[in-house]
CSV table of C-alpha atoms in Angstrom, one decimal:
chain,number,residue,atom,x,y,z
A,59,UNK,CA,11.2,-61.8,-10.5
A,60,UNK,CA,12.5,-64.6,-12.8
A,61,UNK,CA,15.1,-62.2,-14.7
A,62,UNK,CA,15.9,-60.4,-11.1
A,63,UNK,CA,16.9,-63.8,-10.3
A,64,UNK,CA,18.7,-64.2,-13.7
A,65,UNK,CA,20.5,-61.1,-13.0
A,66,UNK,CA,22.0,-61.9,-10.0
A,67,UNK,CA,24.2,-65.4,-11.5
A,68,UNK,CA,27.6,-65.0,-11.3
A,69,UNK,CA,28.1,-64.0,-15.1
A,70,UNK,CA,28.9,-67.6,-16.4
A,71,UNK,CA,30.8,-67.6,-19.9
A,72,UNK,CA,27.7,-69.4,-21.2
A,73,UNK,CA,25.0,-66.7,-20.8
A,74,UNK,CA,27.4,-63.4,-20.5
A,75,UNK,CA,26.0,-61.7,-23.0
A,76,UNK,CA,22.2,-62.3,-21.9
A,77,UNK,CA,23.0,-61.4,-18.1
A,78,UNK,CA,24.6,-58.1,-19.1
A,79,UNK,CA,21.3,-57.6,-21.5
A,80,UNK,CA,18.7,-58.3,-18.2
A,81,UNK,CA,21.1,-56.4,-16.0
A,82,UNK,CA,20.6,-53.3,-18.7
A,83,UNK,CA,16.8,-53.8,-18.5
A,84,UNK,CA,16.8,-53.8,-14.9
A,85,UNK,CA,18.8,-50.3,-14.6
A,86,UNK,CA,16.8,-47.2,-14.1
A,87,UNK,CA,17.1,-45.3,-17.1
A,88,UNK,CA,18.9,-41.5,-16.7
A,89,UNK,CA,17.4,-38.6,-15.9
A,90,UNK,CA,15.5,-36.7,-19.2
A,91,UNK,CA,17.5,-33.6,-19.6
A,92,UNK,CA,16.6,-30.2,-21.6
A,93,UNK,CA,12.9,-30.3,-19.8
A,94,UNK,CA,11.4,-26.9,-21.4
A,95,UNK,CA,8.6,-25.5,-20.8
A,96,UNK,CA,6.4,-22.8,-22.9
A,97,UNK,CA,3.7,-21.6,-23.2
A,98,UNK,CA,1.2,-21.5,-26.7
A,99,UNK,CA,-0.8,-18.8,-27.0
A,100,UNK,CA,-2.4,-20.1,-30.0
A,101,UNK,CA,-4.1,-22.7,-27.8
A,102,UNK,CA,-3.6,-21.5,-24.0
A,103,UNK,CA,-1.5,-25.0,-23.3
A,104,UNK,CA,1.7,-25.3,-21.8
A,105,UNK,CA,4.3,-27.2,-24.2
A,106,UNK,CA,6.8,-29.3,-22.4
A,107,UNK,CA,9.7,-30.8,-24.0
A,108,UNK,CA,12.8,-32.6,-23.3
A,109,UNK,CA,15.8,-34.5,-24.9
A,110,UNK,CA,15.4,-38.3,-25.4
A,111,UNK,CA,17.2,-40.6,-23.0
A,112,UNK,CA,19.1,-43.3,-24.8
A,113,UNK,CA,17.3,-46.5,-26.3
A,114,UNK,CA,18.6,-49.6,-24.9
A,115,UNK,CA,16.9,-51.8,-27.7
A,116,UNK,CA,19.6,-51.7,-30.5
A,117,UNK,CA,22.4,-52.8,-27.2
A,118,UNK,CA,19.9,-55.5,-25.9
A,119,UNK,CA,19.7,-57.0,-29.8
A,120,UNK,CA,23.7,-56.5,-30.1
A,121,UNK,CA,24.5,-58.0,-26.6
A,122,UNK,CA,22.5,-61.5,-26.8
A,123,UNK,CA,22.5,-61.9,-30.3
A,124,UNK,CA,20.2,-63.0,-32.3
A,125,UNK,CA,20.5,-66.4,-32.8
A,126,UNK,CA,19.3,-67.0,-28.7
A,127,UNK,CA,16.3,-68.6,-28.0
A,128,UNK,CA,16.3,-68.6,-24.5
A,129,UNK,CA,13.5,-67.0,-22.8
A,130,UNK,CA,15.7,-65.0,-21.1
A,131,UNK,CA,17.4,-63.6,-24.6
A,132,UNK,CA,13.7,-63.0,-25.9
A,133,UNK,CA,12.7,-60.7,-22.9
A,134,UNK,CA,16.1,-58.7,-23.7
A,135,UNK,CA,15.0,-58.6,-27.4
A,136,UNK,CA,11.4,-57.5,-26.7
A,137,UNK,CA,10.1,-54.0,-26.9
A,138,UNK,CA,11.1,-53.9,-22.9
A,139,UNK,CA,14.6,-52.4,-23.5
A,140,UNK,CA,13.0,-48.8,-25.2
A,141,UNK,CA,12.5,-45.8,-23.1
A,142,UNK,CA,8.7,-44.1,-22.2
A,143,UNK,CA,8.2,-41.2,-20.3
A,144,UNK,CA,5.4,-40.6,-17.5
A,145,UNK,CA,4.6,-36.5,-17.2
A,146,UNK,CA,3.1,-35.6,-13.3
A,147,UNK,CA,1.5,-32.4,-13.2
A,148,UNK,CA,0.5,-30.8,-9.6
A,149,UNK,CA,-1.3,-27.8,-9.3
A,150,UNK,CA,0.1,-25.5,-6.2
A,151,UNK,CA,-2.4,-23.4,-4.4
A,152,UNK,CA,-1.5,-20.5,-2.5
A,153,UNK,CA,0.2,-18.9,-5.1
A,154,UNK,CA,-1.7,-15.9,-6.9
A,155,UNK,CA,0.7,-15.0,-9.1
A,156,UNK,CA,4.6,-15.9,-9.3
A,157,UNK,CA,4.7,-17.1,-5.5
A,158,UNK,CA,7.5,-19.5,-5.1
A,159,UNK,CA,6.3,-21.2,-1.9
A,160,UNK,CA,2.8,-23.1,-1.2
A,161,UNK,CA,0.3,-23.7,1.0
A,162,UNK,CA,-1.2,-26.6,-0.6
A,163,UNK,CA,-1.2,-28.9,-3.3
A,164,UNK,CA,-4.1,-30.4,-5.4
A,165,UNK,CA,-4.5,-31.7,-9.3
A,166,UNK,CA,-1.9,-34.3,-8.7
A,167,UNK,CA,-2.7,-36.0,-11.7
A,168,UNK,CA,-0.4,-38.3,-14.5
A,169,UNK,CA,-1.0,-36.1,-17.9
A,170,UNK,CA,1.0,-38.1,-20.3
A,171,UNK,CA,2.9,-41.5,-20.9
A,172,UNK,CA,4.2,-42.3,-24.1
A,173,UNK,CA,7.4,-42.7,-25.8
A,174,UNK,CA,7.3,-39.3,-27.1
A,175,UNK,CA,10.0,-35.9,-25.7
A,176,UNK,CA,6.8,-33.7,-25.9
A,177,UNK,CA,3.4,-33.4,-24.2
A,178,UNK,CA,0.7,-30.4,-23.6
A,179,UNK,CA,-1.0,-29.6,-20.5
A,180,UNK,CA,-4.2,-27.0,-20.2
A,181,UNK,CA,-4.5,-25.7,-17.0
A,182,UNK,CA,-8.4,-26.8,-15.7
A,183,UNK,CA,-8.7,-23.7,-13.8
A,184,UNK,CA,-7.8,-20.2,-12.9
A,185,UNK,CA,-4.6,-21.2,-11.1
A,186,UNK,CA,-1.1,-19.5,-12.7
A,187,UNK,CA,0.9,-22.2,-11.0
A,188,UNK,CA,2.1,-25.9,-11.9
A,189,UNK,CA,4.9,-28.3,-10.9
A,190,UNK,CA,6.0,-31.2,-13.8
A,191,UNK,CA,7.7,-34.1,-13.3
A,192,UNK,CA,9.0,-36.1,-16.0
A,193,UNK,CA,10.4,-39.8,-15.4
A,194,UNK,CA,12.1,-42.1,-18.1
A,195,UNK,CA,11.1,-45.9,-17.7
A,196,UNK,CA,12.9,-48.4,-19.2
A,197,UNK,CA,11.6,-52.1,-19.4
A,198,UNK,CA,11.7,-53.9,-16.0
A,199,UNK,CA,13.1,-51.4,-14.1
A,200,UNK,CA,11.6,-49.1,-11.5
A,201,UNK,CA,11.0,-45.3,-12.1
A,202,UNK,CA,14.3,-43.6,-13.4
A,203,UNK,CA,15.4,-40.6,-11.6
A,204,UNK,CA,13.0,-37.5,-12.6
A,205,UNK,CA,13.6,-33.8,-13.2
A,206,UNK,CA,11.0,-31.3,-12.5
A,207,UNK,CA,10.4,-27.6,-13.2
A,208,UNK,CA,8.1,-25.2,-12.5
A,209,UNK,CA,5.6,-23.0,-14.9
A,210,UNK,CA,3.4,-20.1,-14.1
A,211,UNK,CA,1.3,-19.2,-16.5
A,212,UNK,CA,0.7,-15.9,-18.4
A,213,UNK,CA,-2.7,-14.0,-17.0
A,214,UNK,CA,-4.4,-11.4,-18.9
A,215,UNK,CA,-6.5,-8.8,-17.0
A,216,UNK,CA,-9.1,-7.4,-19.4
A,217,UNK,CA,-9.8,-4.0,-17.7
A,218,UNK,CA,-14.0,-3.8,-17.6
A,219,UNK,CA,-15.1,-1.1,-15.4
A,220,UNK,CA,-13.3,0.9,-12.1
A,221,UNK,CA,-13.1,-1.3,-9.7
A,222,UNK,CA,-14.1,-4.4,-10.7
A,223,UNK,CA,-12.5,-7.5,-10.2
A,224,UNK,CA,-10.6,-8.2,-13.2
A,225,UNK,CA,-7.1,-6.4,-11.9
A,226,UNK,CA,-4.0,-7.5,-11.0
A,227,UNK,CA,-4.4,-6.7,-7.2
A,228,UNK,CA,-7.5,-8.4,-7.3
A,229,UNK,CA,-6.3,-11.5,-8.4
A,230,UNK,CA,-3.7,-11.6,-6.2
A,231,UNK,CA,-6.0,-10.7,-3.0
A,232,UNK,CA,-8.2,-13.8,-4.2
A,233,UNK,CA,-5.3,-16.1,-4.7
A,234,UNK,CA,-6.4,-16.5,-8.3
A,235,UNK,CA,-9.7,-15.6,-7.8
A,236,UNK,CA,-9.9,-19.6,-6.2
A,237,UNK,CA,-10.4,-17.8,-2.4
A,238,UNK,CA,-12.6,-15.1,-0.7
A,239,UNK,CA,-10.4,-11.7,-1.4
A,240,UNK,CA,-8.1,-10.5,1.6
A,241,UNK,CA,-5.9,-6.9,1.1
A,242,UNK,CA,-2.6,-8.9,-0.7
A,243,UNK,CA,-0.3,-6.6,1.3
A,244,UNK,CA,-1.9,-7.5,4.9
A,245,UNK,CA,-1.6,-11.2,3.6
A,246,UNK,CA,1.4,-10.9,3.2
A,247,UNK,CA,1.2,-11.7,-0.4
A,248,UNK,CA,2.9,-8.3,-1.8
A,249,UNK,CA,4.7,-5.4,0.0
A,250,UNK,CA,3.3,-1.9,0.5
A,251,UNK,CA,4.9,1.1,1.2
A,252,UNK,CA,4.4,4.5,1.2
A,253,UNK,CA,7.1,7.4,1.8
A,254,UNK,CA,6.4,8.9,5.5
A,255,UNK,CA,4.2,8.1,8.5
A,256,UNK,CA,2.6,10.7,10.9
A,257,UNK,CA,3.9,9.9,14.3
A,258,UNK,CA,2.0,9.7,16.9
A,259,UNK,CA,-1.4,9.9,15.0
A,260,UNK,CA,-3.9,7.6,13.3
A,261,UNK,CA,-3.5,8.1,9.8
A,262,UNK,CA,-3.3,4.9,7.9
A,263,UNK,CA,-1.1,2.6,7.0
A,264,UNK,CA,0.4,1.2,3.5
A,265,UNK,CA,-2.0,-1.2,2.8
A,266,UNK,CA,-4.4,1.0,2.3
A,267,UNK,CA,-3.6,1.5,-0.6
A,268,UNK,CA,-4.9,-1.6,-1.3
A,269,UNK,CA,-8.0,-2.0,0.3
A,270,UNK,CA,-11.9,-2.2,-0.9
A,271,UNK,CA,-12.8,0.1,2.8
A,272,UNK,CA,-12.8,3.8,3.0
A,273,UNK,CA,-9.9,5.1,5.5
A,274,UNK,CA,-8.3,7.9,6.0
A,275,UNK,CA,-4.7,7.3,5.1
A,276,UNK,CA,-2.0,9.5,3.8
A,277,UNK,CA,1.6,10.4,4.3
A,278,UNK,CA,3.1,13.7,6.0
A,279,UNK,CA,4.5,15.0,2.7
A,280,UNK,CA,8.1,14.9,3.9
A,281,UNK,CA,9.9,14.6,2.1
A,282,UNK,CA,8.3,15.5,-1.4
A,283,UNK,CA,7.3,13.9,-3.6
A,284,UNK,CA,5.3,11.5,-1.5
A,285,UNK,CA,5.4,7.9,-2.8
A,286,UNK,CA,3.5,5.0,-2.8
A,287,UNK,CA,5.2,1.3,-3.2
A,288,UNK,CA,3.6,-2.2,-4.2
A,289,UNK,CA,6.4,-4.7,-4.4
A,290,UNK,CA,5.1,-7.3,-6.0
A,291,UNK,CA,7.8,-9.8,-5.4
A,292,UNK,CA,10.6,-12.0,-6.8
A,293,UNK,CA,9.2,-13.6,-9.7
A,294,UNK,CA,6.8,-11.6,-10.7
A,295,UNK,CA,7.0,-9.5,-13.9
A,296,UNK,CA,3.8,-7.0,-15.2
A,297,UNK,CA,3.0,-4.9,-17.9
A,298,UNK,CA,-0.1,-2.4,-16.7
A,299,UNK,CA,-1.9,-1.2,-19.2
A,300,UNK,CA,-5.0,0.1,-17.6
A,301,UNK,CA,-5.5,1.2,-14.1
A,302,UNK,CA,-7.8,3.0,-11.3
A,303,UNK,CA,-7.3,5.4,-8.5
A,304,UNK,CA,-10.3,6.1,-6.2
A,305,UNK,CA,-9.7,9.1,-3.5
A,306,UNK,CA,-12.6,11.0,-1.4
A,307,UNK,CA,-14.7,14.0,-2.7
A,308,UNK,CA,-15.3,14.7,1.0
A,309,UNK,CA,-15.3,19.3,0.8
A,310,UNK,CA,-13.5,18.8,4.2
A,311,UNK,CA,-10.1,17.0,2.5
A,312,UNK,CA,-9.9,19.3,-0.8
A,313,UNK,CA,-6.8,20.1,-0.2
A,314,UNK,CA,-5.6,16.4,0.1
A,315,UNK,CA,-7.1,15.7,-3.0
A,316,UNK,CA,-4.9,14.4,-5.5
A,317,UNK,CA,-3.9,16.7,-8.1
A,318,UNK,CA,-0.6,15.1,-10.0
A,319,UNK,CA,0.6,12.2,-10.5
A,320,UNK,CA,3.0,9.5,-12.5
A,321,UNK,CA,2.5,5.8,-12.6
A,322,UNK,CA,6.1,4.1,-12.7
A,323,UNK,CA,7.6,0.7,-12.3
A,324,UNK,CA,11.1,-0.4,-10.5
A,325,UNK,CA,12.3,-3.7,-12.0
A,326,UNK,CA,14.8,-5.9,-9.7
A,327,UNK,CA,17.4,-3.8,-9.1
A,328,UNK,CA,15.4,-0.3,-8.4
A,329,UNK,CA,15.7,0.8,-12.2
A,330,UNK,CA,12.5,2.1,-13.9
């Protein structure tokens, strides 16, 4: 409160140099720029970098000069005028898997402060999702302006058995595996469909597809081929490498069985 008070004198020939010095201090520092995150496989951490805002110490030394021994000088000369950095991690909820709005927030935790342009973060849980926040702080001023970014992490699905719950669709239906599961496409969480509807008659509907209930559900084959469509979304990138279709061996549908297939992907704009 003293050196707010200090800062505020008209800057008098006498103590120029030590004003502009307290008037430094009490500046927010800028905004850390370059933030960077990645992600270590080596240690399943998130690295987060950024480029170091400017130290105000050698300025604070050069502006009241040594040979002051005012209080006011000292506090301009202390360790005060170098820069530290405060890292905010927040967990977001509601996402599955590269979901770019949420329903909730939790894990709202500081998880670094130190002078350093580097920390590491290990996710606690199954969630993919995470907001950071880096803020500079500079001596006796408030928070600096901050810079945030967002991070989804990289899941690996190790395929066990078909149908268990170690898929992709899976994880998504159970909002990474942190809810009870709900069909993703009915959620609302992915897009599903399929090439043709019968009109007029119960037979299904896209999500289907994606269910864990037996249904009768299929298109009118017109026009051929027949299709089936998951959009997984904006933001979402995934490299199958296993995975399991399950139709009826009812002797009434043998002719609806299916017979041929291909498995293909459609990146964003409709390429496979």
């Amino acid at each position: 409160a003293a050196l707010t008070q200090w800062a505020e004198l008209p800057r008098a020939t006498e103590h120029a140099k030590e004003l502009d010095a307290i008037r430094m201090l009490l500046t927010p520092p800028a905004v850390p720029e370059g933030l960077t995150p990645r992600w270590d496989e080596a240690t399943g951490e998130v690295i987060l970098d950024w480029r170091p805002v400017p130290d105000l110490a050698g300025a604070l030394t050069a502006a009241c000069g040594p040979a002051t021994a005012t209080a006011v000088a000292a506090a301009a000369m202390s360790s005060e005028g170098s820069v530290s950095y405060r890292v905010q991690a927040t967990l977001l909820t509601g996402y599955g898997v590269g979901y770019t709005t949420t329903s909730g927030i939790s894990h709202d935790v500081v998880v670094y402060a130190g002078p350093e342009c580097r920390c590491r973060y290990r996710f606690p849980d199954d969630r993919a999702e995470a907001r950071f926040t880096v803020v500079a702080v500079r001596g006796l001023a408030e928070s600096g302006p901050s810079v945030t970014v967002n991070f989804t992490r990289p899941v690996v699905f190790t395929h066990r058995q078909d149908m268990d719950d170690q898929g992709l669709f899976h994880y998504i239906g159970t909002q990474g595996r942190t809810q009870p599961w709900r069909n993703p496409a009915e959620a609302g969480w992915v897009t599903a469909t399929r090439s043709s509807e019968y009109d007029g008659s119960d037979r299904g509907k896209p999500s289907d597809a994606l269910g864990c209930q037996a249904c009768t559900s299929y298109t009118n084959s017109i026009p051929r081929p027949s299709w089936w469509r998951v959009d997984l979304g904006a933001g979402r990138l995934f490299t199958p490498t296993r995975y399991t279709l399950r139709h009826s061996n009812n002797s009434s549908y043998v002719q609806y069985r299916l017979k041929s297939w291909r498995l293909g992907g459609l990146g964003g704009q409709g390429r496979c």
